[in-house]
mmCIF file of C-alpha atoms in Angstrom:
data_model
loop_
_atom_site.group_PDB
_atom_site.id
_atom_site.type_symbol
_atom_site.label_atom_id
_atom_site.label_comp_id
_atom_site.label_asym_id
_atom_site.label_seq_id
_atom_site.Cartn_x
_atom_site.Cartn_y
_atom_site.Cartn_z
ATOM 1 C CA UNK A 1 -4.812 20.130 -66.019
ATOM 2 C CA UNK A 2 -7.181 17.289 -66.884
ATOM 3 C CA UNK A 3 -9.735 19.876 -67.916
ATOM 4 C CA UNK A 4 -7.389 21.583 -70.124
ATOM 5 C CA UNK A 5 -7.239 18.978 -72.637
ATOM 6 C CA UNK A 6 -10.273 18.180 -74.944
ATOM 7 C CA UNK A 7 -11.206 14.440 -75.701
ATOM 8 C CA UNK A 8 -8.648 14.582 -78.865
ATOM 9 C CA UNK A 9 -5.121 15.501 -76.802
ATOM 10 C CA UNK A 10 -6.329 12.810 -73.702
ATOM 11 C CA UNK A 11 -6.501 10.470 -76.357
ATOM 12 C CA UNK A 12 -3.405 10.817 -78.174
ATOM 13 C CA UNK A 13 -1.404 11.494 -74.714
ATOM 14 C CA UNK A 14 -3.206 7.890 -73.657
ATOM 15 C CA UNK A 15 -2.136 6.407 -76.411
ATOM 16 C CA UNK A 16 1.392 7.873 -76.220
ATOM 17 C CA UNK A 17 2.319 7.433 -73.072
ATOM 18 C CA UNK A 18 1.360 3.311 -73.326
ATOM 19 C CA UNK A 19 3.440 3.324 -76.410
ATOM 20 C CA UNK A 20 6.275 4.385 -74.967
ATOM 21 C CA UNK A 21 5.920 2.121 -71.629
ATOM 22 C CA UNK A 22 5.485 -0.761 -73.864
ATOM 23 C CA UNK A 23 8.358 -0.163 -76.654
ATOM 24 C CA UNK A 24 11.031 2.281 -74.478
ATOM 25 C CA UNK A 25 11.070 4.628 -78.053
ATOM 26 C CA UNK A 26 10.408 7.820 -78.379
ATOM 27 C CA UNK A 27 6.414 8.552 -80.305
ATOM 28 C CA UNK A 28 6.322 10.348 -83.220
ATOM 29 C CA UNK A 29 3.349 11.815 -84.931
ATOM 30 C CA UNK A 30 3.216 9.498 -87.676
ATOM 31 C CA UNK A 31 2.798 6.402 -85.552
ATOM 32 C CA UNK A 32 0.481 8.014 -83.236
ATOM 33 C CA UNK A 33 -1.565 9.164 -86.779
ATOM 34 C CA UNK A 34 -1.868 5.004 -87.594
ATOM 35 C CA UNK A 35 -2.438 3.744 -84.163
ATOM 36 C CA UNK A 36 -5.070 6.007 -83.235
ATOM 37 C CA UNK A 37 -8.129 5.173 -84.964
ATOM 38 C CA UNK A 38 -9.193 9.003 -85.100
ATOM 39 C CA UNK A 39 -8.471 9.657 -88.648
ATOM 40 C CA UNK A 40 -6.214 12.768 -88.214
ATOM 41 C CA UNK A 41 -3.678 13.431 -90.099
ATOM 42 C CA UNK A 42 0.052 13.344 -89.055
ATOM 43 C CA UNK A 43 0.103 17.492 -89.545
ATOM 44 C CA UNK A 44 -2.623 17.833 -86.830
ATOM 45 C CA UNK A 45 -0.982 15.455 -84.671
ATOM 46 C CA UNK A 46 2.155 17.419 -84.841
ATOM 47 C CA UNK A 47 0.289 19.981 -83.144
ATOM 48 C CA UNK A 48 -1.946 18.833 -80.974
ATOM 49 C CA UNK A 49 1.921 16.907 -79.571
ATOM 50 C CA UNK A 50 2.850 20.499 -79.734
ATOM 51 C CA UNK A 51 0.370 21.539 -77.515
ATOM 52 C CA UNK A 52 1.444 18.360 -75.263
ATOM 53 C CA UNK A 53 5.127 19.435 -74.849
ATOM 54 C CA UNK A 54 4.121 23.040 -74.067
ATOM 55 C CA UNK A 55 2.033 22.117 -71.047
ATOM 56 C CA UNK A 56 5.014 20.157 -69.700
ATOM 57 C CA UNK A 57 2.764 16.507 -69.997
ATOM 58 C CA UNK A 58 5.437 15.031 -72.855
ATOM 59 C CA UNK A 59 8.911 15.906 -74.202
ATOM 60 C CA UNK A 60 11.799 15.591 -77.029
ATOM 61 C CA UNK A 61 14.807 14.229 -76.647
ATOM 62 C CA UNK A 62 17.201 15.502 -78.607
ATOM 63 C CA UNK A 63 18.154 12.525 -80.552
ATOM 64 C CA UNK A 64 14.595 11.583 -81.612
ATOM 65 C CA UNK A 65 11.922 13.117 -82.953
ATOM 66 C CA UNK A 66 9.450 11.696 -81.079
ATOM 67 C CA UNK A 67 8.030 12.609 -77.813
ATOM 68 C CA UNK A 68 8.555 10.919 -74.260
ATOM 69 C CA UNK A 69 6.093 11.414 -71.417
ATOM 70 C CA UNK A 70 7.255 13.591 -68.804
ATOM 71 C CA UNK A 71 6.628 12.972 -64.848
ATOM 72 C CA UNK A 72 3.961 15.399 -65.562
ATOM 73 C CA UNK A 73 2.355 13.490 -67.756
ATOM 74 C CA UNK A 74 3.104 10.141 -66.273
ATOM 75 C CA UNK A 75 1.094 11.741 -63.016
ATOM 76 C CA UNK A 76 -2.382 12.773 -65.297
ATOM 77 C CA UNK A 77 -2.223 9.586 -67.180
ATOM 78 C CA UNK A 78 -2.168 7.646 -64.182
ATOM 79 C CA UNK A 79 -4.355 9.668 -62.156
ATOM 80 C CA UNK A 80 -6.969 10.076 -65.000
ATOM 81 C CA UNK A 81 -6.635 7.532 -67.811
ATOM 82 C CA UNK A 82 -5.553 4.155 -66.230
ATOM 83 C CA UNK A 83 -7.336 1.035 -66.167
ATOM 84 C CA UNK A 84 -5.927 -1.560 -63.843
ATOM 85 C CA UNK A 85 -6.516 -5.049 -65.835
ATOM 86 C CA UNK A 86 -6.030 -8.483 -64.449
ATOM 87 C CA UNK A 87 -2.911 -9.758 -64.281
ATOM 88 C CA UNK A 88 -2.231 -12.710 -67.077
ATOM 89 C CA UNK A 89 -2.512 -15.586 -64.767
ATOM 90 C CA UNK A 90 -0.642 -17.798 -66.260
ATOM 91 C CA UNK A 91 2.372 -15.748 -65.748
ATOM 92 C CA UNK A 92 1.305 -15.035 -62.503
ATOM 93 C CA UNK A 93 -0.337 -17.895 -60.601
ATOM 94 C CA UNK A 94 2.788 -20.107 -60.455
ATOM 95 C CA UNK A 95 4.807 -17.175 -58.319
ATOM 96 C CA UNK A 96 1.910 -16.773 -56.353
ATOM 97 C CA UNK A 97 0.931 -20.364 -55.492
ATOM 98 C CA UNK A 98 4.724 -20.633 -54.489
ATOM 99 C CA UNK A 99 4.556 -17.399 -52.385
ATOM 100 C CA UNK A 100 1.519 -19.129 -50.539
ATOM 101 C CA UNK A 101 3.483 -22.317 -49.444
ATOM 102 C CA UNK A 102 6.588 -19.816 -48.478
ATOM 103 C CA UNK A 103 4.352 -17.460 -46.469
ATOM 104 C CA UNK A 104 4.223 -19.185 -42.968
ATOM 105 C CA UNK A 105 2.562 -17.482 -40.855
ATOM 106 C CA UNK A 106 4.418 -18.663 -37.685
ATOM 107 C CA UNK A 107 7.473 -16.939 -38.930
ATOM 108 C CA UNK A 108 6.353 -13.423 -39.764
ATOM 109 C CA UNK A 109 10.208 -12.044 -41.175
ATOM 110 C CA UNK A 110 10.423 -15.173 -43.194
ATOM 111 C CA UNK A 111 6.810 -13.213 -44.792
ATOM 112 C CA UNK A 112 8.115 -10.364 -45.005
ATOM 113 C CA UNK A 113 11.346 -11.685 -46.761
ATOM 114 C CA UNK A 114 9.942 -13.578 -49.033
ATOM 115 C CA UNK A 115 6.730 -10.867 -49.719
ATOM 116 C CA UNK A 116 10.156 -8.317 -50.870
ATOM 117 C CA UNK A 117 11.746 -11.004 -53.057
ATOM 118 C CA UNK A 118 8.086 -11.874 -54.835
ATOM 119 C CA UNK A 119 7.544 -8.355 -55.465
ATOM 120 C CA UNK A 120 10.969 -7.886 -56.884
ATOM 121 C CA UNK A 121 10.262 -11.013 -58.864
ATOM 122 C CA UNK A 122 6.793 -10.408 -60.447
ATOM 123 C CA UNK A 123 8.105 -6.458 -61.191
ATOM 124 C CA UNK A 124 11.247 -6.972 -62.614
ATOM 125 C CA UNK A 125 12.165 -3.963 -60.192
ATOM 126 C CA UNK A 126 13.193 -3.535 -56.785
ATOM 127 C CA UNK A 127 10.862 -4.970 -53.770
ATOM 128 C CA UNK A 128 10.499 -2.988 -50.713
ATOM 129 C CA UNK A 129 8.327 -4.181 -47.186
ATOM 130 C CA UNK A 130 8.779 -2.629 -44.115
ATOM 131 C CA UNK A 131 8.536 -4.936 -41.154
ATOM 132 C CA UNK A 132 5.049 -4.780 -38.778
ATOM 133 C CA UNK A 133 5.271 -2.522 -36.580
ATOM 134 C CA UNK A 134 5.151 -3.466 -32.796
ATOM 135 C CA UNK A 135 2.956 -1.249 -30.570
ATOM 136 C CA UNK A 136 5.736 1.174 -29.000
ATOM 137 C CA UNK A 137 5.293 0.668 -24.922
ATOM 138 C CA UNK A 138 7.324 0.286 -21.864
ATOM 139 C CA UNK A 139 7.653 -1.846 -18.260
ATOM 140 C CA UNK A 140 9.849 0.145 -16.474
ATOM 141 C CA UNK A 141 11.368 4.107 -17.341
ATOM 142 C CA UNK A 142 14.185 5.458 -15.621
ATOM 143 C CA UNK A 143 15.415 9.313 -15.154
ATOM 144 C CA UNK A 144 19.101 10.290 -14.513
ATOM 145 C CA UNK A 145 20.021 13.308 -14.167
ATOM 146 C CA UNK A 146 23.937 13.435 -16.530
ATOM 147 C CA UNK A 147 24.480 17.658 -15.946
ATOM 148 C CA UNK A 148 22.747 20.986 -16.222
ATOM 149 C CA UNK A 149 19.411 20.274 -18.588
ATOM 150 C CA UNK A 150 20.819 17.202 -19.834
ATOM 151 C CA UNK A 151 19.054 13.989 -18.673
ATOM 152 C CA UNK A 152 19.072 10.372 -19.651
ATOM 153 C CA UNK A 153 16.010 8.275 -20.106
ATOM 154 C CA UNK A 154 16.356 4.468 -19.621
ATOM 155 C CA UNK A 155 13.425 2.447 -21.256
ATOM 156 C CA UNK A 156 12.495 -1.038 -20.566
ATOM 157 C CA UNK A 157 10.296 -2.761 -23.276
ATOM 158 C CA UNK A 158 8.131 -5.310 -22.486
ATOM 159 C CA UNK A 159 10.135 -8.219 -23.841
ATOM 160 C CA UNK A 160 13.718 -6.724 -22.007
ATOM 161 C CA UNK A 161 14.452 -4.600 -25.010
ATOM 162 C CA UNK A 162 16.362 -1.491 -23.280
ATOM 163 C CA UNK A 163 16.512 1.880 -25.176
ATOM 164 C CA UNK A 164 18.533 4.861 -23.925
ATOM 165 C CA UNK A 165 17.915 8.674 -24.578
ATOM 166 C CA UNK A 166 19.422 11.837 -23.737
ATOM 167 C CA UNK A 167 17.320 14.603 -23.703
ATOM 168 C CA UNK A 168 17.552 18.143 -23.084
ATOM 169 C CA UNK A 169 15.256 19.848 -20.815
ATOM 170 C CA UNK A 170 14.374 23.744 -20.614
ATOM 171 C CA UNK A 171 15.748 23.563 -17.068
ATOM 172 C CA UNK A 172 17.909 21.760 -15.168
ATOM 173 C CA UNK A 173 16.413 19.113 -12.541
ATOM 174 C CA UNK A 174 17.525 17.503 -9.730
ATOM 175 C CA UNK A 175 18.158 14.262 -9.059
ATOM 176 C CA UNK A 176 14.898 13.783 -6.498
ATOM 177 C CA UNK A 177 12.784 15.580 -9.011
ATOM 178 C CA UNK A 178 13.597 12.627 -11.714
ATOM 179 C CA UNK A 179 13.725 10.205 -9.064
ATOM 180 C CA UNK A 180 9.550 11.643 -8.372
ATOM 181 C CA UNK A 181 9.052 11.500 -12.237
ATOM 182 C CA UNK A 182 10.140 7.986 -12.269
ATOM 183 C CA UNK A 183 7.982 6.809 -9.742
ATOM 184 C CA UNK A 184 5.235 8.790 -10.727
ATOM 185 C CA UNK A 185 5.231 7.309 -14.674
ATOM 186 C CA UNK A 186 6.019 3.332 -13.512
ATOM 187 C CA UNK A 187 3.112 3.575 -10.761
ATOM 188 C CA UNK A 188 0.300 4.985 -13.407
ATOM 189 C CA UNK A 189 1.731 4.320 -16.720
ATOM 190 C CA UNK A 190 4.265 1.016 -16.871
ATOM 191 C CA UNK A 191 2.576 -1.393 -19.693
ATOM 192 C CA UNK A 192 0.941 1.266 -21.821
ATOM 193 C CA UNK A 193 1.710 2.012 -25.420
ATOM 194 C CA UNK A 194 3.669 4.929 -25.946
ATOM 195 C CA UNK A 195 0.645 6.558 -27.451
ATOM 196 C CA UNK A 196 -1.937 5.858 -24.259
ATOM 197 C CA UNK A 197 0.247 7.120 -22.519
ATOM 198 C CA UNK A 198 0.642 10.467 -24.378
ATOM 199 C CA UNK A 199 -3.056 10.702 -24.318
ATOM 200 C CA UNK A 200 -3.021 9.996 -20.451
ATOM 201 C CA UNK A 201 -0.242 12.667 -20.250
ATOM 202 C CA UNK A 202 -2.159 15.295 -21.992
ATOM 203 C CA UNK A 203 -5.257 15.126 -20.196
ATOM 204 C CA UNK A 204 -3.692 14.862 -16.719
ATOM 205 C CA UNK A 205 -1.394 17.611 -17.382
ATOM 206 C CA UNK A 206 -3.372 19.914 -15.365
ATOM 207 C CA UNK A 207 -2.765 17.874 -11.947
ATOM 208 C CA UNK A 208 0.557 17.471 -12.659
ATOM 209 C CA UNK A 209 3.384 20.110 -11.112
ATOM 210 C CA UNK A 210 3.936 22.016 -14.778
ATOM 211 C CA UNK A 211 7.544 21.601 -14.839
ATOM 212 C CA UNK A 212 7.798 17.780 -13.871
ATOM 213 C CA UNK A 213 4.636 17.489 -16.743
ATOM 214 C CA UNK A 214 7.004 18.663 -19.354
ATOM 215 C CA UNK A 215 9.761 16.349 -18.381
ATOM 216 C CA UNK A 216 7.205 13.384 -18.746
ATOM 217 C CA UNK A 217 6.369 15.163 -22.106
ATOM 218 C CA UNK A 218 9.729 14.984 -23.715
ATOM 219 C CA UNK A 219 10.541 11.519 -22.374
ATOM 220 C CA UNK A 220 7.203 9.982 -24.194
ATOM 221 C CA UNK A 221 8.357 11.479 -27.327
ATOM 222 C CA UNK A 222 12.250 10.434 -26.993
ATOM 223 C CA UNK A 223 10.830 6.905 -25.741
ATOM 224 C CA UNK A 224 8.549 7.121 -29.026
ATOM 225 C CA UNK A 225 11.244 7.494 -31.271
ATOM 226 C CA UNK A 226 13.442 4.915 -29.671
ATOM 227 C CA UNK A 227 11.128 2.247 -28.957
ATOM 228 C CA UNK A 228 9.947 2.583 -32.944
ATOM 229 C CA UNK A 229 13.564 2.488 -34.100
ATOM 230 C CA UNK A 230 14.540 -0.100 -32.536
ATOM 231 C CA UNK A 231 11.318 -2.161 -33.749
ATOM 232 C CA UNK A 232 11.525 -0.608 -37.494
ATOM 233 C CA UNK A 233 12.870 -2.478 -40.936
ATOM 234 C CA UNK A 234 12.710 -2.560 -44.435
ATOM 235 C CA UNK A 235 13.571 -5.341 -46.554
ATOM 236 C CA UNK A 236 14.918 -4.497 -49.852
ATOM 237 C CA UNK A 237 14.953 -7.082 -52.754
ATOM 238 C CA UNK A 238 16.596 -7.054 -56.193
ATOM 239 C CA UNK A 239 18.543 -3.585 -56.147
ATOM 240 C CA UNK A 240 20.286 -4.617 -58.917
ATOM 241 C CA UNK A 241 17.534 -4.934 -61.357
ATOM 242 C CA UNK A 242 17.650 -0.986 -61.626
ATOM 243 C CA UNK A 243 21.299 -1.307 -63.117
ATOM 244 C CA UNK A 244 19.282 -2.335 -65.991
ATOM 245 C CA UNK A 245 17.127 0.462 -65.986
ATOM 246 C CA UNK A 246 18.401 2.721 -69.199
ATOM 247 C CA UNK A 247 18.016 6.133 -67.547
ATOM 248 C CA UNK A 248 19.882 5.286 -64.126
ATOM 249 C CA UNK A 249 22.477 2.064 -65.925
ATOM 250 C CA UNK A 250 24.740 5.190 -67.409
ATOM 251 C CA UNK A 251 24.210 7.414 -64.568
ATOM 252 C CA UNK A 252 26.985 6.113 -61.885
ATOM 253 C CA UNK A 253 26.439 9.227 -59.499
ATOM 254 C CA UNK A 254 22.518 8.569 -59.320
ATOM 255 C CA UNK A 255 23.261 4.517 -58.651
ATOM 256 C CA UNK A 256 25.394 5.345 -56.049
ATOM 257 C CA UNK A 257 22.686 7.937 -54.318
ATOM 258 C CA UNK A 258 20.113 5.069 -54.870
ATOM 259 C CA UNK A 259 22.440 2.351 -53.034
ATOM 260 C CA UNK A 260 23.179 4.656 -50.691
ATOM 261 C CA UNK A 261 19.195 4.910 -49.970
ATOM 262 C CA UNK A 262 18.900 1.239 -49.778
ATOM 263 C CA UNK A 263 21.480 0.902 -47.423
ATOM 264 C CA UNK A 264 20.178 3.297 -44.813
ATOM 265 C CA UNK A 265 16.771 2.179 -45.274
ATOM 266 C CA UNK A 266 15.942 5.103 -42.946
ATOM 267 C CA UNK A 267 14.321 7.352 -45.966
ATOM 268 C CA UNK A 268 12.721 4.052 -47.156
ATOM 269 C CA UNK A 269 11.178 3.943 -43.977
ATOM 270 C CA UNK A 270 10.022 6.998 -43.934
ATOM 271 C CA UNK A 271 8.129 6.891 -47.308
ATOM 272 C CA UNK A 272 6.713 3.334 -45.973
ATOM 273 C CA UNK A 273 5.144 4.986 -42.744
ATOM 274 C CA UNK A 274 4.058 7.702 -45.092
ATOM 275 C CA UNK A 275 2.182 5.559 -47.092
ATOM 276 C CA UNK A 276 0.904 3.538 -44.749
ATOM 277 C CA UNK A 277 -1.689 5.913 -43.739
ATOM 278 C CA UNK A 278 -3.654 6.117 -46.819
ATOM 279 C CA UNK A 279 -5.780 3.244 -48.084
ATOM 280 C CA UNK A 280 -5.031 1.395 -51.171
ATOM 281 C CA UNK A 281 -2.159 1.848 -53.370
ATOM 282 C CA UNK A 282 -0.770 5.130 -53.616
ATOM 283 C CA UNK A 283 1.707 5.809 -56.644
ATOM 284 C CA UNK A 284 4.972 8.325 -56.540
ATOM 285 C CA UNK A 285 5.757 9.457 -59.802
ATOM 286 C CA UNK A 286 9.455 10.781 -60.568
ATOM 287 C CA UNK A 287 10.708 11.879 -57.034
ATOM 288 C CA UNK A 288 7.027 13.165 -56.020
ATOM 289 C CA UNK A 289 7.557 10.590 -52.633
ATOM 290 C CA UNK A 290 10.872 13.376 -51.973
ATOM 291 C CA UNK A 291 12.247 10.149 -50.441
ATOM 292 C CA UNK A 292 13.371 8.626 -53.690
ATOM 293 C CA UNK A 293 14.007 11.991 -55.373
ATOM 294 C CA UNK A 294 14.903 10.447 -59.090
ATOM 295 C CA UNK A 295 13.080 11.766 -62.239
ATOM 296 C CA UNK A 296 13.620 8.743 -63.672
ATOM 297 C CA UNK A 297 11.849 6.586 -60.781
ATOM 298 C CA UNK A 298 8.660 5.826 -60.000
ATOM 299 C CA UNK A 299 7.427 4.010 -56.359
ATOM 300 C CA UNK A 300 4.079 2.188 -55.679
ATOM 301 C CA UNK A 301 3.052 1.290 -52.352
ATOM 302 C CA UNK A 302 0.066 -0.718 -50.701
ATOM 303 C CA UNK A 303 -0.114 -0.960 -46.731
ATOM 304 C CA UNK A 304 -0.994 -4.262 -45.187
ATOM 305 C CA UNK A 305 -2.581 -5.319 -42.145
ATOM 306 C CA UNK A 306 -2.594 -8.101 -39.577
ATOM 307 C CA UNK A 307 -6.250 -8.370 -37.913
ATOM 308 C CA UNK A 308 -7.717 -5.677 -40.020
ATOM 309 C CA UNK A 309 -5.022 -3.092 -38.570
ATOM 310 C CA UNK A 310 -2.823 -1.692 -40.808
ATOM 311 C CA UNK A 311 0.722 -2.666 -39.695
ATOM 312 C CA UNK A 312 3.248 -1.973 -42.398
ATOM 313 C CA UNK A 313 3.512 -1.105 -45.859
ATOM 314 C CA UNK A 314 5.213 -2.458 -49.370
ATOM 315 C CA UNK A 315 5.994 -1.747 -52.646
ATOM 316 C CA UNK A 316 7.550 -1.606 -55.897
ATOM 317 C CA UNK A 317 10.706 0.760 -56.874
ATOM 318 C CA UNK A 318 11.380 1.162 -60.628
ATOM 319 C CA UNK A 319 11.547 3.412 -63.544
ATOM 320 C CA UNK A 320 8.694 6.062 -64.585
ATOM 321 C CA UNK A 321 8.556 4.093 -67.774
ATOM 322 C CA UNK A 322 6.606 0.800 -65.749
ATOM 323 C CA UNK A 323 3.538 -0.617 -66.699
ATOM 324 C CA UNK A 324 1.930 1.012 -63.947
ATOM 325 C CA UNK A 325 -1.777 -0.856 -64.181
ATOM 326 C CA UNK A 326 0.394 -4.385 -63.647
ATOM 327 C CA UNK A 327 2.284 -3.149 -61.136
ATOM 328 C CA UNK A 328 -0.771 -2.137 -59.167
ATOM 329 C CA UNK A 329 -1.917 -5.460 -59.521
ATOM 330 C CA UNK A 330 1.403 -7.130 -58.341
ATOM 331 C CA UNK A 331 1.313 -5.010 -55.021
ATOM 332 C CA UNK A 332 -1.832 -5.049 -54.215
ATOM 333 C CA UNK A 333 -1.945 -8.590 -54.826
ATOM 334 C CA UNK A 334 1.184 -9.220 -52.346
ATOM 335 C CA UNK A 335 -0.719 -6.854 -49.839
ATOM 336 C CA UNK A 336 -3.070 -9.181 -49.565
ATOM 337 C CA UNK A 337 -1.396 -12.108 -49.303
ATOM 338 C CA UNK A 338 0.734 -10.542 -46.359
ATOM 339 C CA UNK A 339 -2.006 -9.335 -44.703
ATOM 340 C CA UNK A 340 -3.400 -13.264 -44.760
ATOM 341 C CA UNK A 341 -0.557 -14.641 -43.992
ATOM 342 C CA UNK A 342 0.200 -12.620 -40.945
ATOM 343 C CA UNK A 343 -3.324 -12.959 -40.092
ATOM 344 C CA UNK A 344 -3.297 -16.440 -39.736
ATOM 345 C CA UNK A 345 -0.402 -16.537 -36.915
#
C-alpha cells in the first residue's frame, strides 16, 4: 500500500489524517490546498482525495464534504508516517511525579491500580493493566477417578491456593492407575512451574507407560489453565470516558457490547497476554486486536516487566480518532514506571 502512493498523496493523507485527529471535522480539499505548503490547487487535490477514498485509506460521510480517515488509513499513517514527539511536560510531569509517590512498590495491586487510573487520566480514554502474572506451579496434584473417562484433578498451589478440574480422558482409568499417576507426578514433579514440568513431561514420555503419559499430559494443561485463571486480572479505569466518544455516545447497542467486555475482562485478558509477547508498543487500529472488535476504537498496549521479565501488559482504549504519537508516549511512559516500581519490591 505504502508504495502505491507517490510523495504527493502521503503528504496530503499525513496532513489529513492529523487534521482530522486534531479538529474531529471532516477535510475538504480546500483546506488541505492552504495547509499544505505544496502549491496545488484545490482541483488537483480533489483528485488526488479521490484517489485516497478509492483505495479505502479515507472516506465521506454523507453530511460533509470532506473526507475522514478510514481504519485503513489510520493503520498506514501510523505504521508509516508517525513521529512520536515528547510529551509537553508541563502537562505531564505533575501526573507523573504524583504516580511516583503512589507507586509503592511493596504493594504491587495498589501499582497496578493506580498505573490503570494514570493511564485513563493522561489519555482521556479508558486505562487497562493486567495484573503480573505468577509463575503457574503446584505442591501437591491429586487424581480421582468421578465415572467412565471422566476424572477430576485437584491442584495445590504453592501458597494453599486449590484449583479443581474435570477432564476427559480417551479412556477410562481406574482408580489405582490415578492413584500411580499421582504418586508418580508429586515424587518427580511437586514445586515445578507448570511449564518445567511440561518440558519434563515431554522428554520423559518415552519411559513412561503411554496411556498413564497422556493422563499426565492433559492434567498439565487443565492445571495450566486453572492455575493462570485463578492468578489472572485486568484493571479497567475510566469506562465512562468513551460515553463521550462521538461515534460510540449515540450508539447504545455498541456501549453495551463494550461494558459488557469490561465486565468480563476475560477478552481483555486475552488481548493483554497477546500483546505481551511482542516488544514495545504495539497499536490495534479499529477492531484489528478482534478482542475489541469496534471500527470506531483503537487500543495501544506496552508490556512491562519486573526484573527484566516481562510480566504483564497495559494500555490505552479509545477512539481511532486519538492522537496516537501522545498516546504512545503516555503508555510507554507508564510501562516504565511499572516496570520500576515493581522492580524495586
Amino acid at each position: 500500500m505504502k508504495n502505491m502512493l507517490d510523495e504527493r498523496a502521503r503528504t496530503l493523507l499525513k496532513m489529513l489524517v492529523e487534521r482530522y485527529i486534531a479538529d474531529g471535522q471532516p477535510v475538504g480539499s480546500r483546506t488541505l490546498s492552504r495547509a499544505s505548503g505544496l502549491e496545488l490547487s484545490p482541483a488537483t487535490i480533489r483528485n488526488v482525495m479521490a484517489d485516497l477514498e478509492e483505495l479505502g485509506l479515507i472516506a465521506s460521510p454523507h453530511t460533509s464534504a470532506g473526507r475522514v480517515p478510514t481504519a485503513r488509513g489510520y493503520r498506514l499513517f501510523v505504521d508509516t508516517m508517525l513521529t512520536a514527539q515528547p510529551l509537553d511536560a508541563e502537562q505531564v510531569l505533575p501526573d507523573l511525579a504524583a504516580a511516583r509517590e503512589q507507586l509503592h512498590p511493596d504493594q504491587p495491586q495498589r501499582v497496578i491500580t493506580q498505573a490503570a487510573l494514570l493511564l485513563s487520566n493522561l489519555s482521556n480514554f479508558v486505562g487497562v493493566v493486567s495484573a503480573p502474572r505468577k509463575p503457574a506451579a503446584f505442591h501437591h496434584i491429586e487424581f480421582l477417578r468421578l465415572g467412565e473417562r471422566r476424572v477430576l484433578v485437584i491442584l495445590v498451589a504453592p501458597d494453599g491456593d486449590v484449583q479443581n478440574r474435570v477432564i476427559f480422558t480417551a479412556r477410562d482409568y481406574a482408580q489405582a492407575e490415578l492413584v500411580e499417576a499421582t504418586n508418580y507426578l508429586n515424587a518427580h514433579y511437586a514445586g515445578l512451574a507448570i511449564d518445567e514440568m511440561r518440558a519434563r513431561l515431554q522428554t520423559e514420555v518415552e519411559a513412561l507407560r503411554s496411556e498413564i503419559a497422556l493422563l499426565m499430559q492433559a492434567a498439565v494443561q487443565a492445571g495450566s489453565e486453572a492455575l493462570a485463571e485463578s492468578t489472572e486480572q485486568v484493571v479497567v479505569s475510566g469506562e465512562r470516558r468513551l460515553l463521550d466518544v462521538p461515534a460510540l455516545g449515540n450508539d447504545m447497542e455498541a456501549l453495551r457490547r463494550l461494558f459488557d467486555l469490561f465486565e468480563r475482562k476475560t477478552e481483555l485478558m486475552r488481548l493483554l497476554d497477546v500483546s505481551s509477547r511482542a516488544e514495545g508498543v504495539r497499536i490495534y487500529i479499529g477492531g484489528e486486536s478482534q478482542v475489541v472488535p469496534f471500527e470506531s476504537l483503537s487500543v495501544v498496549t506496552a508490556p512491562y516487566e519486573v526484573d527484566g521479565r516481562i510480566v504483564g501488559t497495559l494500555g490505552v482504549i479509545g477512539p481511532t480518532r486519538m492522537p496516537y504519537e501522545r498516546m504512545i508516549r503516555i503508555v510507554d511512559i507508564t510501562a516504565r514506571l511499572v516496570s520500576n516500581a515493581l522492580s524495586a519490591r
